[in-house]
Short mmCIF file of C-alpha atoms in Angstrom, two decimals:
data_model
loop_
_atom_site.label_atom_id
_atom_site.label_comp_id
_atom_site.label_asym_id
_atom_site.label_seq_id
_atom_site.Cartn_x
_atom_site.Cartn_y
_atom_site.Cartn_z
CA MET A 117 -97.85 35.80 19.21
CA GLU A 118 -98.57 32.36 19.27
CA THR A 119 -94.23 32.17 18.84
CA LYS A 120 -93.40 32.44 22.70
CA LYS A 121 -96.60 29.96 23.05
CA SER A 122 -94.25 27.10 20.48
CA MET A 123 -90.39 28.40 21.90
CA PHE A 124 -92.71 26.71 25.08
CA ASP A 125 -92.90 23.43 24.10
CA GLU A 126 -89.43 23.08 23.10
CA LEU A 127 -88.49 23.29 26.43
CA ASP A 128 -87.19 20.76 28.77
CA PRO A 129 -89.34 21.49 31.71
CA GLU A 130 -86.32 20.94 34.04
CA ILE A 131 -84.35 23.30 32.14
CA VAL A 132 -87.60 25.90 31.95
CA ASN A 133 -86.86 25.65 36.30
CA ARG A 134 -83.24 26.17 35.82
CA VAL A 135 -84.01 29.42 33.40
CA VAL A 136 -85.79 30.31 35.94
CA SER A 137 -84.65 30.14 39.45
CA ARG A 138 -81.08 31.96 37.52
CA ARG A 139 -83.36 34.64 36.81
CA ASP A 140 -84.20 34.54 40.78
CA ALA A 141 -80.75 34.61 41.48
CA LEU A 142 -80.18 37.41 39.22
CA PHE A 143 -82.75 39.81 41.10
CA THR A 144 -80.57 38.48 44.13
CA ALA A 145 -76.53 39.44 43.28
CA GLY A 146 -78.20 42.53 42.07
CA LYS A 147 -75.86 42.13 38.95
CA VAL A 148 -78.54 42.89 36.78
CA GLY A 149 -81.40 45.48 36.78
CA ILE A 150 -84.23 44.13 37.08
CA GLY A 151 -85.73 45.07 33.46
CA LEU A 152 -82.66 44.23 31.92
CA ALA A 153 -83.30 40.20 33.75
CA LEU A 154 -87.22 40.02 32.69
CA VAL A 155 -86.26 41.31 28.69
CA SER A 156 -83.54 38.45 28.71
CA VAL A 157 -85.36 35.89 30.17
CA PRO A 158 -87.91 35.01 26.89
CA VAL A 159 -84.61 34.93 24.89
CA THR A 160 -82.77 32.62 26.68
CA PHE A 161 -85.35 30.15 26.20
CA GLY A 162 -84.61 29.05 22.95
CA LEU A 163 -80.94 29.03 23.70
CA LEU A 164 -81.67 26.78 25.66
CA SER A 165 -84.07 24.12 25.03
CA THR A 166 -81.91 20.32 24.76
CA LYS A 167 -82.44 20.53 21.37
CA ALA A 168 -79.84 23.46 21.16
CA PHE A 169 -76.74 21.93 23.27
CA ALA A 170 -77.83 18.10 21.60
CA LYS A 171 -76.97 19.96 18.59
CA SER A 172 -73.49 21.87 19.29
CA SER A 173 -71.90 18.98 17.87
CA THR A 174 -68.58 21.79 17.28
CA PRO A 175 -69.33 24.35 20.36
CA THR A 176 -65.93 25.93 20.36
CA ASP A 177 -66.74 27.86 16.78
CA VAL A 178 -70.47 28.92 17.74
CA ILE A 179 -68.93 29.68 20.92
CA GLU A 180 -66.16 31.44 19.41
CA VAL A 181 -69.03 33.47 16.92
CA LEU A 182 -70.72 34.15 19.52
CA ASN A 183 -68.29 35.56 21.27
CA TYR A 184 -66.80 38.26 18.37
CA ALA A 185 -70.90 38.97 18.12
CA LEU A 186 -70.67 39.87 21.85
CA LYS A 187 -67.61 42.09 21.19
CA LEU A 188 -69.69 44.28 18.24
CA GLU A 189 -72.66 44.26 20.95
CA TYR A 190 -70.51 45.68 23.27
CA LEU A 191 -69.21 48.31 21.51
CA GLU A 192 -72.41 49.27 21.15
CA ASN A 193 -74.21 48.82 24.20
CA ARG A 194 -71.63 51.03 25.52
CA PHE A 195 -72.03 54.04 23.02
CA TYR A 196 -75.45 53.90 23.28
CA ALA A 197 -75.23 53.55 27.24
CA THR A 198 -72.40 56.51 27.42
CA ALA A 199 -75.31 59.03 25.08
CA THR A 200 -77.99 58.49 26.65
CA THR A 201 -76.65 59.66 29.91
CA SER A 202 -74.56 61.92 27.52
CA SER A 203 -76.84 65.57 28.71
CA GLY A 204 -77.16 68.42 25.78
CA LEU A 205 -76.04 65.60 23.49
CA ILE A 206 -79.53 63.40 22.15
CA PRO A 207 -82.54 65.66 21.09
CA GLY A 208 -85.45 64.68 23.86
CA SER A 209 -87.68 65.28 19.88
CA ASP A 210 -85.36 62.14 19.30
CA SER A 211 -84.50 60.79 22.55
CA ALA A 212 -86.96 57.11 22.72
CA VAL A 213 -86.07 56.66 19.20
CA PHE A 214 -81.94 56.12 21.29
CA ALA A 215 -83.83 54.80 24.71
CA GLN A 216 -85.19 51.25 22.51
CA ILE A 217 -81.20 50.80 20.63
CA ALA A 218 -79.90 51.61 23.89
CA LYS A 219 -82.36 48.96 25.76
CA HIS A 220 -81.70 46.06 22.61
CA GLU A 221 -78.18 46.92 22.69
CA ALA A 222 -78.51 45.64 26.48
CA ALA A 223 -80.27 42.65 26.39
CA HIS A 224 -78.26 41.49 22.93
CA VAL A 225 -75.28 41.63 25.50
CA ALA A 226 -76.81 39.68 28.33
CA LEU A 227 -78.33 36.95 26.26
CA LEU A 228 -75.12 36.31 23.98
CA LYS A 229 -72.69 36.20 27.55
CA GLY A 230 -75.92 34.51 28.96
CA ALA A 231 -75.52 31.86 25.89
CA ILE A 232 -71.60 31.50 25.87
CA THR A 233 -71.73 30.60 29.60
CA GLN A 234 -75.12 27.64 29.05
CA LEU A 235 -73.14 26.35 26.40
CA GLY A 236 -69.85 25.99 28.37
CA GLY A 237 -68.12 29.25 26.88
CA THR A 238 -66.50 31.51 28.49
CA PRO A 239 -67.97 35.38 27.36
CA ILE A 240 -65.17 37.89 26.77
CA ALA A 241 -64.93 40.63 28.67
CA GLU A 242 -66.00 44.17 27.88
CA PRO A 243 -63.10 45.92 26.17
CA THR A 244 -61.78 48.86 26.54
CA PHE A 245 -62.58 51.12 23.71
CA ASN A 246 -61.99 54.40 22.17
CA TYR A 247 -64.85 56.02 20.94
CA THR A 248 -63.66 59.56 20.85
CA LYS A 249 -59.56 58.40 19.36
CA ASN A 250 -61.48 58.86 15.36
CA PHE A 251 -64.34 61.58 16.44
CA PRO A 252 -63.25 63.77 19.54
CA ASP A 253 -66.34 65.36 19.29
CA VAL A 254 -68.84 62.13 18.92
CA PHE A 255 -70.45 62.98 22.32
CA THR A 256 -71.19 66.46 22.01
CA ASN A 257 -71.93 67.03 18.82
CA TYR A 258 -75.14 64.59 17.52
CA GLN A 259 -75.16 65.15 14.27
CA THR A 260 -70.73 63.57 14.80
CA PHE A 261 -72.89 60.89 17.04
CA LEU A 262 -75.23 59.73 14.39
CA ALA A 263 -73.36 59.11 12.01
CA VAL A 264 -71.05 56.68 14.13
CA SER A 265 -73.80 55.52 15.04
CA GLN A 266 -75.33 54.72 11.64
CA GLY A 267 -72.17 52.80 10.89
CA PHE A 268 -72.96 50.57 14.36
CA GLU A 269 -75.60 49.78 12.83
CA ASP A 270 -75.39 49.35 9.33
CA THR A 271 -71.94 46.84 10.74
CA GLY A 272 -73.83 45.24 12.32
CA VAL A 273 -76.14 43.99 10.40
CA ARG A 274 -73.67 43.18 7.90
CA ALA A 275 -70.73 40.86 10.11
CA TYR A 276 -74.06 38.92 11.83
CA LYS A 277 -74.99 38.01 8.00
CA GLY A 278 -70.94 37.24 7.04
CA ARG A 279 -70.79 34.46 10.71
CA ALA A 280 -74.06 33.07 9.82
CA ALA A 281 -73.01 29.87 7.78
CA ASP A 282 -70.64 29.50 10.21
CA LEU A 283 -73.83 28.83 13.53
CA PHE A 284 -75.33 26.98 10.28
CA ALA A 285 -73.04 25.15 10.39
CA ASN A 286 -73.29 23.85 13.98
CA ASN A 287 -76.51 25.47 15.56
CA LYS A 288 -79.47 26.12 14.00
CA ASP A 289 -81.38 27.00 17.20
CA VAL A 290 -78.38 29.85 17.76
CA LEU A 291 -78.86 30.50 14.04
CA GLN A 292 -82.34 31.40 15.11
CA THR A 293 -81.35 33.69 17.87
CA ALA A 294 -78.39 35.48 16.06
CA LEU A 295 -80.99 36.28 13.19
CA GLN A 296 -83.61 37.04 14.98
CA ILE A 297 -80.31 40.26 16.99
CA HIS A 298 -80.01 40.96 12.94
CA SER A 299 -82.80 41.88 12.41
CA VAL A 300 -82.88 43.96 15.04
CA GLU A 301 -79.77 45.18 14.06
CA ALA A 302 -81.13 46.50 10.47
CA ARG A 303 -84.37 47.96 12.50
CA HIS A 304 -81.91 50.49 14.28
CA ALA A 305 -79.72 50.85 11.98
CA ALA A 306 -83.13 52.30 9.36
CA VAL A 307 -84.34 54.42 11.61
CA VAL A 308 -81.29 56.11 12.38
CA ARG A 309 -80.84 56.42 8.46
CA ARG A 310 -83.78 58.21 8.76
CA LEU A 311 -82.58 60.24 11.80
CA ARG A 312 -79.94 61.35 9.13
CA GLY A 313 -82.09 62.06 6.74
CA GLN A 314 -80.24 59.11 4.68
CA LYS A 315 -83.16 55.81 3.20
CA GLY A 316 -83.22 53.11 5.70
CA TRP A 317 -82.51 51.09 3.21
CA ILE A 318 -78.14 51.40 1.45
CA SER A 319 -78.26 52.52 -1.79
CA GLY A 320 -74.87 50.66 -4.47
CA ASN A 321 -72.26 51.46 -1.53
CA ASP A 322 -73.74 55.50 -0.61
CA ARG A 323 -71.91 55.52 2.81
CA GLY A 324 -74.62 58.59 2.82
CA GLY A 325 -71.83 61.74 4.68
CA LEU A 326 -69.68 59.68 6.53
CA PRO A 327 -66.82 60.63 6.80
CA ALA A 328 -64.48 58.64 4.30
CA ALA A 329 -63.44 55.97 6.39
CA ALA A 330 -66.33 54.58 6.82
CA GLN A 331 -66.11 53.85 3.64
CA PRO A 332 -65.08 49.87 4.34
CA ILE A 333 -68.62 49.49 5.85
CA TYR A 334 -70.30 50.02 2.49
CA ASN A 335 -68.17 48.45 -0.09
CA GLY A 336 -69.90 45.34 -0.99
CA GLU A 337 -72.94 46.65 -1.15
CA GLU A 338 -73.35 47.44 -4.80
CA ILE A 339 -73.06 44.41 -6.17
CA MET A 340 -76.06 43.53 -7.93
CA THR A 341 -76.08 39.23 -8.38
CA HIS A 342 -77.15 36.56 -5.69
CA LEU A 343 -76.56 32.89 -6.67
CA GLY A 344 -76.38 33.60 -10.41
CA ILE A 345 -78.65 35.58 -11.52
CA THR A 346 -78.27 39.34 -12.20
CA VAL A 347 -80.79 41.12 -9.83
CA THR A 348 -82.60 45.03 -9.94
CA SER A 349 -81.71 46.71 -7.27
CA SER A 350 -78.64 46.20 -4.88
CA GLU A 351 -80.69 49.07 -2.22
CA ALA A 352 -82.78 45.29 -1.74
CA TYR A 353 -79.82 43.49 -0.50
CA ASP A 354 -77.55 44.11 2.59
CA GLU A 355 -74.10 42.02 2.08
CA PRO A 356 -72.25 40.12 4.87
CA LEU A 357 -69.05 41.83 5.84
CA THR A 358 -66.35 39.32 6.84
CA PRO A 359 -64.52 38.89 10.14
CA THR A 360 -61.80 40.24 8.98
CA GLU A 361 -63.63 43.53 7.09
CA VAL A 362 -65.42 44.31 10.38
CA ASN A 363 -61.56 44.43 12.37
CA ALA A 364 -60.72 46.45 10.62
CA ILE A 365 -64.08 49.26 11.08
CA VAL A 366 -64.28 47.86 15.12
CA SER A 367 -60.36 49.11 15.63
CA LEU A 368 -61.36 52.54 14.36
CA PHE A 369 -62.57 52.91 17.45
CA GLU A 370 -59.63 50.72 19.79
CA MET B 65 -101.54 24.06 -29.33
CA SER B 66 -104.53 22.28 -28.59
CA ASN B 67 -103.32 19.02 -28.23
CA ILE B 68 -99.99 20.18 -26.24
CA LEU B 69 -103.40 22.25 -23.90
CA LYS B 70 -104.58 18.43 -23.81
CA ALA B 71 -101.31 16.76 -23.27
CA SER B 72 -100.39 19.18 -19.78
CA GLU B 73 -104.41 18.98 -18.76
CA ARG B 74 -103.65 14.89 -18.30
CA GLN B 75 -100.68 15.89 -17.21
CA LEU B 76 -102.32 17.81 -14.72
CA GLU B 77 -105.30 15.91 -13.72
CA VAL B 78 -102.72 12.77 -12.56
CA LEU B 79 -100.35 15.50 -11.19
CA GLU B 80 -103.67 15.96 -8.96
CA LYS B 81 -104.70 12.36 -7.69
CA VAL B 82 -100.82 11.80 -6.39
CA SER B 83 -100.55 14.82 -4.71
CA ASN B 84 -103.97 13.98 -2.65
CA SER B 85 -102.28 10.13 -2.81
CA GLY B 86 -100.30 12.19 -0.06
CA ASP B 87 -97.67 10.28 -1.57
CA ARG B 88 -95.18 13.25 -1.74
CA ARG B 89 -91.88 11.24 -3.87
CA SER B 90 -93.43 10.13 -6.73
CA PHE B 91 -94.69 13.53 -6.80
CA LEU B 92 -92.24 15.21 -7.41
CA LYS B 93 -90.99 12.58 -9.18
CA ILE B 94 -94.10 13.15 -11.90
CA ALA B 95 -93.68 17.01 -11.31
CA GLY B 96 -90.43 16.55 -12.65
CA MET B 97 -91.05 14.79 -15.60
CA SER B 98 -94.83 16.77 -16.48
CA ILE B 99 -92.71 20.02 -16.21
CA ALA B 100 -89.84 18.46 -18.85
CA MET B 101 -92.09 17.17 -20.99
CA LEU B 102 -94.18 20.51 -20.63
CA SER B 103 -91.03 21.79 -21.50
CA ILE B 104 -89.88 19.26 -24.77
CA VAL B 105 -92.89 20.45 -26.19
CA GLY B 106 -92.62 24.18 -26.63
CA CYS B 107 -95.71 25.60 -24.46
CA SER B 108 -93.18 25.71 -20.54
CA ASP B 109 -96.37 29.37 -20.71
CA THR B 110 -98.03 26.83 -19.43
CA ILE B 111 -96.90 26.45 -16.38
CA THR B 112 -95.78 29.87 -15.24
CA SER B 113 -99.08 31.25 -16.13
CA PRO B 114 -101.66 32.92 -12.53
CA THR B 115 -102.86 29.35 -11.24
CA THR B 116 -105.68 30.47 -8.68
CA THR B 117 -106.14 25.93 -8.67
CA GLY B 118 -103.62 26.32 -5.73
CA ALA B 119 -99.51 26.15 -5.37
CA THR B 120 -97.55 22.93 -3.29
CA LEU B 121 -95.16 23.37 -1.44
CA THR B 122 -92.58 21.02 0.00
CA ASN B 123 -91.41 19.65 2.75
CA ASP B 124 -88.04 20.63 1.55
CA ASP B 125 -85.61 23.60 0.43
CA ILE B 126 -87.30 24.09 -2.79
CA GLY B 127 -90.54 24.16 -0.98
CA ILE B 128 -88.79 27.36 1.69
CA LEU B 129 -88.12 29.38 -1.67
CA ASN B 130 -91.22 29.39 -2.87
CA TYR B 131 -92.90 30.03 0.47
CA ALA B 132 -90.62 32.98 0.27
CA TYR B 133 -91.31 33.52 -3.36
CA ALA B 134 -94.78 33.30 -2.33
CA LEU B 135 -94.77 36.32 0.23
CA GLU B 136 -92.99 38.21 -2.04
CA GLN B 137 -95.25 37.41 -4.34
CA LEU B 138 -98.01 38.98 -2.12
CA GLU B 139 -95.67 42.30 -1.33
CA ALA B 140 -94.61 43.21 -4.47
CA ALA B 141 -98.27 42.98 -4.96
CA PHE B 142 -99.65 45.81 -2.32
CA TYR B 143 -97.08 47.15 -3.04
CA THR B 144 -97.23 47.90 -6.93
CA GLN B 145 -101.45 47.99 -6.24
CA VAL B 146 -99.87 51.00 -3.44
CA VAL B 147 -97.89 53.18 -5.79
CA SER B 148 -100.15 52.43 -8.93
CA SER B 149 -102.88 55.39 -7.05
CA PHE B 150 -101.66 56.84 -3.65
CA PRO B 151 -103.38 57.13 -0.96
CA SER B 152 -103.76 61.59 -1.86
CA ALA B 153 -102.68 61.87 2.00
CA PHE B 154 -99.37 60.37 1.21
CA SER B 155 -96.25 62.83 2.21
CA ALA B 156 -93.30 63.35 -0.12
CA ASP B 157 -91.69 61.45 1.75
CA ASP B 158 -95.13 58.55 1.51
CA ARG B 159 -94.50 58.44 -1.62
CA ALA B 160 -90.58 57.79 -2.10
CA VAL B 161 -90.53 55.74 0.88
CA PHE B 162 -92.61 53.51 -1.43
CA THR B 163 -92.03 53.45 -4.58
CA ASP B 164 -88.07 52.28 -3.01
CA ILE B 165 -90.51 49.13 -0.91
CA ARG B 166 -92.00 48.48 -4.12
CA ASP B 167 -88.85 48.66 -6.46
CA HIS B 168 -87.81 46.27 -3.71
CA GLU B 169 -90.45 43.09 -3.54
CA ILE B 170 -90.16 42.67 -6.56
CA SER B 171 -87.25 42.42 -7.26
CA HIS B 172 -86.52 40.01 -4.25
CA ARG B 173 -90.17 38.00 -6.60
CA ASP B 174 -88.79 38.27 -9.92
CA PHE B 175 -85.06 37.03 -7.79
CA PHE B 176 -86.68 33.70 -5.83
CA LYS B 177 -88.78 33.49 -9.66
CA ALA B 178 -85.20 33.27 -11.28
CA ALA B 179 -83.78 31.17 -9.07
CA LEU B 180 -85.41 29.08 -9.40
CA SER B 181 -86.69 28.25 -12.24
CA THR B 182 -89.09 25.59 -13.40
CA SER B 183 -89.95 24.52 -9.59
CA ALA B 184 -91.03 28.07 -9.32
CA ILE B 185 -95.17 28.60 -7.66
CA GLY B 186 -97.68 29.88 -9.98
CA SER B 187 -98.49 33.69 -9.87
CA LEU B 188 -100.54 33.75 -7.44
CA GLU B 189 -104.21 35.63 -7.59
CA PRO B 190 -104.12 38.20 -3.94
CA ASN B 191 -106.89 39.41 -2.00
CA PHE B 192 -106.69 42.58 -1.42
CA THR B 193 -110.79 43.19 -0.03
CA SER B 194 -109.63 43.57 3.39
CA ILE B 195 -107.39 47.11 2.29
CA ASP B 196 -109.17 50.69 1.99
CA PHE B 197 -105.99 51.97 -0.46
CA THR B 198 -107.13 55.04 -0.20
CA SER B 199 -106.24 54.92 3.42
CA ARG B 200 -103.25 56.57 4.99
CA ASP B 201 -104.07 54.84 8.06
CA ALA B 202 -104.67 51.79 6.33
CA VAL B 203 -102.31 51.05 3.15
CA LEU B 204 -99.24 51.95 6.60
CA ALA B 205 -101.28 48.97 9.30
CA ALA B 206 -101.64 46.62 5.83
CA ALA B 207 -97.32 47.40 4.84
CA LYS B 208 -96.76 47.29 9.73
CA THR B 209 -98.51 43.82 8.87
CA PHE B 210 -96.96 42.67 5.21
CA GLU B 211 -92.73 43.30 6.33
CA ASP B 212 -93.17 41.89 10.45
CA LEU B 213 -94.56 39.10 8.75
CA GLY B 214 -92.40 38.93 6.51
CA VAL B 215 -88.78 39.25 9.27
CA SER B 216 -90.98 36.46 11.38
CA ALA B 217 -91.09 34.60 8.09
CA TYR B 218 -87.33 34.41 7.19
CA ASN B 219 -85.93 34.61 10.99
CA GLY B 220 -88.41 30.86 11.42
CA ALA B 221 -87.23 29.76 7.98
CA GLY B 222 -83.41 30.30 7.79
CA LYS B 223 -82.91 26.03 10.27
CA LEU B 224 -85.36 24.72 7.89
CA LEU B 225 -83.23 25.00 5.05
CA THR B 226 -80.48 22.41 4.70
CA ASP B 227 -78.39 25.20 1.31
CA VAL B 228 -76.07 26.96 3.15
CA LYS B 229 -76.36 29.25 -0.06
CA TYR B 230 -80.42 29.97 0.28
CA LEU B 231 -79.27 31.00 4.20
CA ALA B 232 -77.37 33.30 2.48
CA VAL B 233 -79.68 35.04 0.07
CA ALA B 234 -82.29 34.64 2.62
CA GLY B 235 -80.15 36.18 4.99
CA GLU B 236 -78.94 39.30 2.94
CA ILE B 237 -82.84 39.37 2.38
CA VAL B 238 -84.62 39.62 5.20
CA SER B 239 -81.72 42.77 7.03
CA VAL B 240 -83.38 45.05 3.86
CA GLU B 241 -87.29 43.58 4.42
CA ALA B 242 -86.27 44.21 8.82
CA ARG B 243 -85.42 47.84 7.12
CA HIS B 244 -89.38 47.99 5.54
CA ALA B 245 -91.19 47.20 9.03
CA ALA B 246 -88.72 49.63 10.45
CA VAL B 247 -89.27 52.72 8.60
CA ILE B 248 -93.29 51.89 7.85
CA ARG B 249 -93.31 52.32 11.28
CA ASP B 250 -91.93 55.52 11.95
CA LEU B 251 -93.64 57.24 9.36
CA ILE B 252 -97.17 55.76 10.85
CA SER B 253 -95.28 56.73 14.88
CA PRO B 254 -92.13 58.89 13.44
CA LYS B 255 -89.24 59.08 16.81
CA THR B 256 -90.85 56.67 19.27
CA ALA B 257 -89.73 52.94 19.64
CA ALA B 258 -92.27 52.26 17.42
CA PHE B 259 -90.15 51.69 15.57
CA SER B 260 -88.76 48.13 16.69
CA ASP B 261 -90.64 48.34 20.01
CA ASP B 262 -91.77 45.27 22.53
CA MET B 263 -94.65 43.68 21.31
CA ILE B 264 -92.55 43.03 17.72
CA THR B 265 -89.09 42.71 19.56
CA PRO B 266 -89.55 41.57 22.98
CA GLY B 267 -85.94 40.96 24.26
CA GLY B 268 -84.77 43.34 21.21
CA LEU B 269 -85.18 39.72 19.32
CA ASP B 270 -87.46 39.95 16.45
CA LEU B 271 -90.41 37.01 15.90
CA ALA B 272 -88.73 33.87 14.46
CA ARG B 273 -92.10 32.08 12.67
CA LYS B 274 -93.25 28.80 11.44
CA PRO B 275 -94.51 28.59 7.35
CA SER B 276 -97.41 27.53 9.45
CA GLU B 277 -98.02 30.65 11.33
CA VAL B 278 -96.75 32.76 8.66
CA LEU B 279 -99.75 31.71 5.82
CA ALA B 280 -102.49 31.53 8.68
CA ALA B 281 -101.98 34.56 8.28
CA ALA B 282 -100.40 35.96 5.34
CA GLY B 283 -104.00 33.47 3.99
CA ALA B 284 -106.56 36.19 4.63
CA TYR B 285 -105.08 38.65 1.83
CA ILE B 286 -103.57 35.41 -1.68
CA LYS B 287 -106.81 34.31 -3.07
CA THR B 288 -104.93 31.55 -4.82
CA THR B 289 -105.18 28.20 -2.74
CA ILE B 290 -102.19 27.65 -1.16
CA THR B 291 -101.28 23.51 0.62
CA SER B 292 -97.68 23.52 2.71
CA LYS B 293 -96.55 20.49 3.31
CA LEU B 294 -93.99 22.71 5.81
CA PRO B 295 -93.34 23.06 9.42
#
């Protein structure tokens, strides 16, 4: 759509050339699959505009936020990569949904790693997660898999939201890209919740049949006041989570 | 009462003149004064009643909040109309989803109206003549358009804000709009990649549209003239 055009308009031609040759390099190095390299290109553009560099007055903060996001994307990416290759786990009727989610999480990892590098930082290495520590049958029992998936997606939405202010203060172009990821995580969350027979949105702080250990993912969702105004629906607003809250949730898988 | 009306008419004339002159700073100054004067005479209804004469979005945080308020008004009006008389082909699930979304959009609309207080634009008059409200397919297609547009609007508006507290609340709303978009898309093409397909989320990213792009698309569904100073 036109959005793509305007994105290109803002780009320094030199940077476009660099990205294109970088893509070629990725092809030759064979580090990234062709599909993924193609997918990650439009994403990288947004971050490479000259404006993005100019505005990053305190790049360390931006890189810290991006690495925080990268950890969560690693968590999701490995989870879906494992699940989509575990035979007999995901029924054929639902496989298209998870293939799409898996593709997005892989793209998010590639995007964040590329962005961190472009901004002069070092992407964290992928941690070794222990998905079966608290959910032993997560890759053999579809219902357990769905429950953990919902938990990851709803957490992801709240986690990105919790760092938006930091990006707002330091680099608004990176902020926009983060917002664009954030709403895709919300799309994932909604469709997974529906597969579990739940509403696509969160009612109060209802964890929707998830184990009690998942309650911290939903605590605080019930608030009814925004900018000091009492609203008529808590479902209509998703709330942020702090890094401390998110790290506690992630630790269930470490 | 007639004096009050005359007084507010005069103010509106002045406002129109100033807004046409393109001097935004003095326009805002006088607009603020007018609102204050109207409040003094106790006829605040005059400025919140449905407006078909037009609404102006200023190029600042207030303008962006009014932009969101305009989009939420449009969505709330659409879902209210759907829920008032569902297409006969709507399933129980369809009905439950649309009823929930209606409640959410009304909540968003009322939130912005309250947050903007006297700076709020008036009530917009929608134009849904192109939508066949008796057809499930047509209603779902329109809902998809509104939700995807809404998501891209919030995503594009975030970086235009200057006050971080408004970013926070926009962030709280946009993910629910994205949940709506995914669910509507899943009602259209269940259990496929449609909920977040490669057109609407290329590379795993939702679109981010400028206000001018969003308003150009939304304009087809709004009778009221919106004058936007936003990018």
